[in-house]
Structure formats: structure tokens, C-alpha cells
C-alpha positions as a LaTeX table, in Angstrom:
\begin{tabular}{lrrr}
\hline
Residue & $x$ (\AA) & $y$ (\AA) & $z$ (\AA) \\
\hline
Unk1 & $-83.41$ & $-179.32$ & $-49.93$ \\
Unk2 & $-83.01$ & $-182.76$ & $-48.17$ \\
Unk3 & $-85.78$ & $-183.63$ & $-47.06$ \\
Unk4 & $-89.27$ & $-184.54$ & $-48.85$ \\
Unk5 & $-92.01$ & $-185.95$ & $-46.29$ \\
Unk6 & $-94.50$ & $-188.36$ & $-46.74$ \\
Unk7 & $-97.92$ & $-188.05$ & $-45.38$ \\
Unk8 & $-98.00$ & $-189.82$ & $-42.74$ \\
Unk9 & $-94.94$ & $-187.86$ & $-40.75$ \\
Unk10 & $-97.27$ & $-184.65$ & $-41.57$ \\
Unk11 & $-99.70$ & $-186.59$ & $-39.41$ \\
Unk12 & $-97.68$ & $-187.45$ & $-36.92$ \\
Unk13 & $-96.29$ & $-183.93$ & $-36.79$ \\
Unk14 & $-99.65$ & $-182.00$ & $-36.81$ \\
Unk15 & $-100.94$ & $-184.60$ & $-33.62$ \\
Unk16 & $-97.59$ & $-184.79$ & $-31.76$ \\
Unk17 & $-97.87$ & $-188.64$ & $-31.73$ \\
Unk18 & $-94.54$ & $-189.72$ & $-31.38$ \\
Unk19 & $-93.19$ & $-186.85$ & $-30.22$ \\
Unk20 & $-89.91$ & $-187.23$ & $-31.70$ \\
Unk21 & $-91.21$ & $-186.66$ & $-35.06$ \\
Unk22 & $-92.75$ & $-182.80$ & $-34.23$ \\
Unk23 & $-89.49$ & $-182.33$ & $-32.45$ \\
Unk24 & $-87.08$ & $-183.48$ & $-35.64$ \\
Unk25 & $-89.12$ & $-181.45$ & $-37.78$ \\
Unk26 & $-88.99$ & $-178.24$ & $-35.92$ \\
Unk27 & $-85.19$ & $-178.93$ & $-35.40$ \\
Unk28 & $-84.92$ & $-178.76$ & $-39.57$ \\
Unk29 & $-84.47$ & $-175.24$ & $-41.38$ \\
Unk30 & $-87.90$ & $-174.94$ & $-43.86$ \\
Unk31 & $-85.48$ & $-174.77$ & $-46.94$ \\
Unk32 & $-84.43$ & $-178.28$ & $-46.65$ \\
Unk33 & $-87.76$ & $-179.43$ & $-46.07$ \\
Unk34 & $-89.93$ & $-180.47$ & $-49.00$ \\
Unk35 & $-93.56$ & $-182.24$ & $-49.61$ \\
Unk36 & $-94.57$ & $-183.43$ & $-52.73$ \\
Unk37 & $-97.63$ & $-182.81$ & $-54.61$ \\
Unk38 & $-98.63$ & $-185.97$ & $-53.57$ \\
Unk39 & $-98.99$ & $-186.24$ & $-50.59$ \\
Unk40 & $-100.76$ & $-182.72$ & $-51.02$ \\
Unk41 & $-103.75$ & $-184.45$ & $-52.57$ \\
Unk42 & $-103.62$ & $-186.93$ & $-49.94$ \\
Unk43 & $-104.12$ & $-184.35$ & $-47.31$ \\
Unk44 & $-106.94$ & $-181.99$ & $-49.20$ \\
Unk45 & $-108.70$ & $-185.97$ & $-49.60$ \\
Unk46 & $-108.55$ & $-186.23$ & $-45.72$ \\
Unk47 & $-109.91$ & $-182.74$ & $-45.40$ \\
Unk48 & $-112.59$ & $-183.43$ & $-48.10$ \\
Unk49 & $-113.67$ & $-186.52$ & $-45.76$ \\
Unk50 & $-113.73$ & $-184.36$ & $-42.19$ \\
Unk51 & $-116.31$ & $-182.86$ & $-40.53$ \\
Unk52 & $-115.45$ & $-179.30$ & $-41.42$ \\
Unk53 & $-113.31$ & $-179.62$ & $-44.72$ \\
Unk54 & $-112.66$ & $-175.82$ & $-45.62$ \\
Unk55 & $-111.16$ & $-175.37$ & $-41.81$ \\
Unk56 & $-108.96$ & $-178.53$ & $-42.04$ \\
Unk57 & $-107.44$ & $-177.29$ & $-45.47$ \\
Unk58 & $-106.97$ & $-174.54$ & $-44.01$ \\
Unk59 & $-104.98$ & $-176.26$ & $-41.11$ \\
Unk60 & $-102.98$ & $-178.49$ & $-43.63$ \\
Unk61 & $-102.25$ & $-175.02$ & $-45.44$ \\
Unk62 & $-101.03$ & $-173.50$ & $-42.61$ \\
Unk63 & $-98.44$ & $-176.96$ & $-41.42$ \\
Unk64 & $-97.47$ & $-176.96$ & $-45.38$ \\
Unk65 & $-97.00$ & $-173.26$ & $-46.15$ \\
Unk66 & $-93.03$ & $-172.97$ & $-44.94$ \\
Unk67 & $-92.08$ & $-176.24$ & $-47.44$ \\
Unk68 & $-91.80$ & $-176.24$ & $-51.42$ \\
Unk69 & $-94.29$ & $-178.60$ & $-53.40$ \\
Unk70 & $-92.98$ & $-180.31$ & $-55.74$ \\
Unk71 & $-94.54$ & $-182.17$ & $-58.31$ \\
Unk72 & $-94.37$ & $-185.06$ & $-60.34$ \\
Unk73 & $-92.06$ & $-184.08$ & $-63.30$ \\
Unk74 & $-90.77$ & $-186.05$ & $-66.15$ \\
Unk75 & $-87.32$ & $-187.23$ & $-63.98$ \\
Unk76 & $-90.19$ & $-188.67$ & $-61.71$ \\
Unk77 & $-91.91$ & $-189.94$ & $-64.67$ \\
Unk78 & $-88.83$ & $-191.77$ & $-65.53$ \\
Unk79 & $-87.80$ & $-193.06$ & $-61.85$ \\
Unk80 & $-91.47$ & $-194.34$ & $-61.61$ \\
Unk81 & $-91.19$ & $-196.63$ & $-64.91$ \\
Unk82 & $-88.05$ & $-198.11$ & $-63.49$ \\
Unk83 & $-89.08$ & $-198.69$ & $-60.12$ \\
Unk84 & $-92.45$ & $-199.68$ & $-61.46$ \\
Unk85 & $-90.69$ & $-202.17$ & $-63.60$ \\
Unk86 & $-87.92$ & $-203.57$ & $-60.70$ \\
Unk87 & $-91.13$ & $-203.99$ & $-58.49$ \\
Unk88 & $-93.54$ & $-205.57$ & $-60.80$ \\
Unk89 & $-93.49$ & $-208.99$ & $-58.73$ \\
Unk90 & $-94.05$ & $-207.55$ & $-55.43$ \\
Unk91 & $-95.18$ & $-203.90$ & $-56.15$ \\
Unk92 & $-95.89$ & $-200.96$ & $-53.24$ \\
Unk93 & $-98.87$ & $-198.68$ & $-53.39$ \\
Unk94 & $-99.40$ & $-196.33$ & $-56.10$ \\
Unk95 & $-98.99$ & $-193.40$ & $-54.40$ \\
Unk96 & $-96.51$ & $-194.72$ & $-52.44$ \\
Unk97 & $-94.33$ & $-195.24$ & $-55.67$ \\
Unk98 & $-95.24$ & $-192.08$ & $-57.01$ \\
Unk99 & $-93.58$ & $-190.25$ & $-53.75$ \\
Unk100 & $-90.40$ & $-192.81$ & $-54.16$ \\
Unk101 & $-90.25$ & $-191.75$ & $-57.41$ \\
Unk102 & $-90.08$ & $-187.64$ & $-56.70$ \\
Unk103 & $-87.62$ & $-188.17$ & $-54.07$ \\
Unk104 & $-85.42$ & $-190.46$ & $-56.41$ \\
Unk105 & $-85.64$ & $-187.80$ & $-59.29$ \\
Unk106 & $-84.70$ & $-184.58$ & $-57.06$ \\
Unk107 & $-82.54$ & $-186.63$ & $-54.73$ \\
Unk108 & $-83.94$ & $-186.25$ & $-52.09$ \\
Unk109 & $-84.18$ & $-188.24$ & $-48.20$ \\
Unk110 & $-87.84$ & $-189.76$ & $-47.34$ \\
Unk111 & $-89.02$ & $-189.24$ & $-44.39$ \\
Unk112 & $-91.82$ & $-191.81$ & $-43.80$ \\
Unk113 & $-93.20$ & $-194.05$ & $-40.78$ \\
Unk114 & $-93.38$ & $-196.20$ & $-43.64$ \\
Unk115 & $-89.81$ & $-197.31$ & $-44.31$ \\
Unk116 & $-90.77$ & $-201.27$ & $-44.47$ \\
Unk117 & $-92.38$ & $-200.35$ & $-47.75$ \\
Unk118 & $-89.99$ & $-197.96$ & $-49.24$ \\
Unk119 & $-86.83$ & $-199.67$ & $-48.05$ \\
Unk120 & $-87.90$ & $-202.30$ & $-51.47$ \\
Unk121 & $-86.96$ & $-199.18$ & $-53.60$ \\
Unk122 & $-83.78$ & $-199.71$ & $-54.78$ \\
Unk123 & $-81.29$ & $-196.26$ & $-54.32$ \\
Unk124 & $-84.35$ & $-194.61$ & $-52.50$ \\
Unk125 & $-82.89$ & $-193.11$ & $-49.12$ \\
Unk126 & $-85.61$ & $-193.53$ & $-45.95$ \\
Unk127 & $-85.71$ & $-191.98$ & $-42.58$ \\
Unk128 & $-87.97$ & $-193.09$ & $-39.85$ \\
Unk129 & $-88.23$ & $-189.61$ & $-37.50$ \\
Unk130 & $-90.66$ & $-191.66$ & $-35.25$ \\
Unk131 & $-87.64$ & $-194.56$ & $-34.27$ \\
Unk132 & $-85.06$ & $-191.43$ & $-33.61$ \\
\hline
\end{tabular}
């Protein structure tokens, strides 16, 4: 794996909006890719909140199914105390940390439209796909 994404490239992936991001992501073999069980809540939320929420969990099943899930562990745990801590004065979002903290602990390259945020997190490695 190299790869974990963050929920908003999903989005951008599943509507084609930038294209470059559907494009980078289909370019990528489904063994480096990874999504954290994170951002998996995030999505079944957004699904809860649609219109039809079985068929859109469905859909996000369907975009998610290729990638491993991985889930916050105790190295996470430990990542998110010290990142927590380094932040403290000028923290990021919760879940936003929590993802940091799961790509920190398996080593792993975010890929977020978000990298103004997680660029604070020290040793955390970000990747725009959008700005490619």
C-alpha cells in the first residue's frame, strides 16, 4: 500500500470534478490504494442524509470495494496523542486528525484536496491529485 484517501478525493472521484483526480486514481493498482475506516463513516453519514440512503451505500460500496479499510489501531492511537499534543494551539478537525493519524501509523501517503490542513502534521506525507 501507498496510498490511503481521504474523503473528499472519493468525492471528487465518484463526480469526476477535477478530472485529474478520477484519472490518477484509475492510473493506481487497487493494492496500493487504501481508505480508512474513517472516512468510511463519513461516507455511510452522507448516504444516511440523501434522498435514497440504501442505494447511495450501495454506490459508496461499490467505489470502495477494490481498497482495504483500515482502521484506527493502537499505532494510530499513539500517532493521534502526539499529533494531538504538537497541535494543541492550533488544532485540525477531529476526524481530520484521526485520518493523519492512520496514515502516520501504517506509513502511508494522503491523498486529500485538503493538504492546507494536513500539511500542519508534522512527518505526515500529502498529495493533492486535484493540482496534478
Amino acid at each position: 500500500m501507498i496510498w490511503l484517501l481521504d474523503t473528499n478525493v472519493l468525492i471528487h472521484a465518484v463526480r469526476g470534478r477535477p478530472p485529474g483526480v478520477r484519472a490518477q486514481l484509475q492510473r493506481q493498482s487497487p493494492d496500493d490504494v487504501a481508505v480508512s475506516s474513517i472516512t468510511v463513516a463519513e461516507l455511510w453519514y452522507g448516504a444516511e442524509k440523501s434522498v435514497s440512503p440504501a442505494r447511495k451505500r450501495e454506490a459508496w460500496r461499490t467505489v470502495i470495494e477494490p481498497f482495504q479499510i483500515i482502521a484506527f489501531d493502537r499505532d494510530a492511537a499513539e500517532q493521534h496523542a502526539r499529533i494531538r499534543y504538537i497541535l494543541r494551539h492550533r488544532p485540525i478537525g477531529e476526524r481530520d486528525l484521526l485520518i493523519a493519524s492512520i496514515a502516520l501509523a501504517q506509513n502511508l501517503i494522503l491523498v486529500t484536496h485538503n493538504a492546507a490542513e494536513f500539511s500542519r502534521v508534522p512527518r505526515l506525507r500529502v498529495e493533492d491529485w486535484a493540482t496534478i
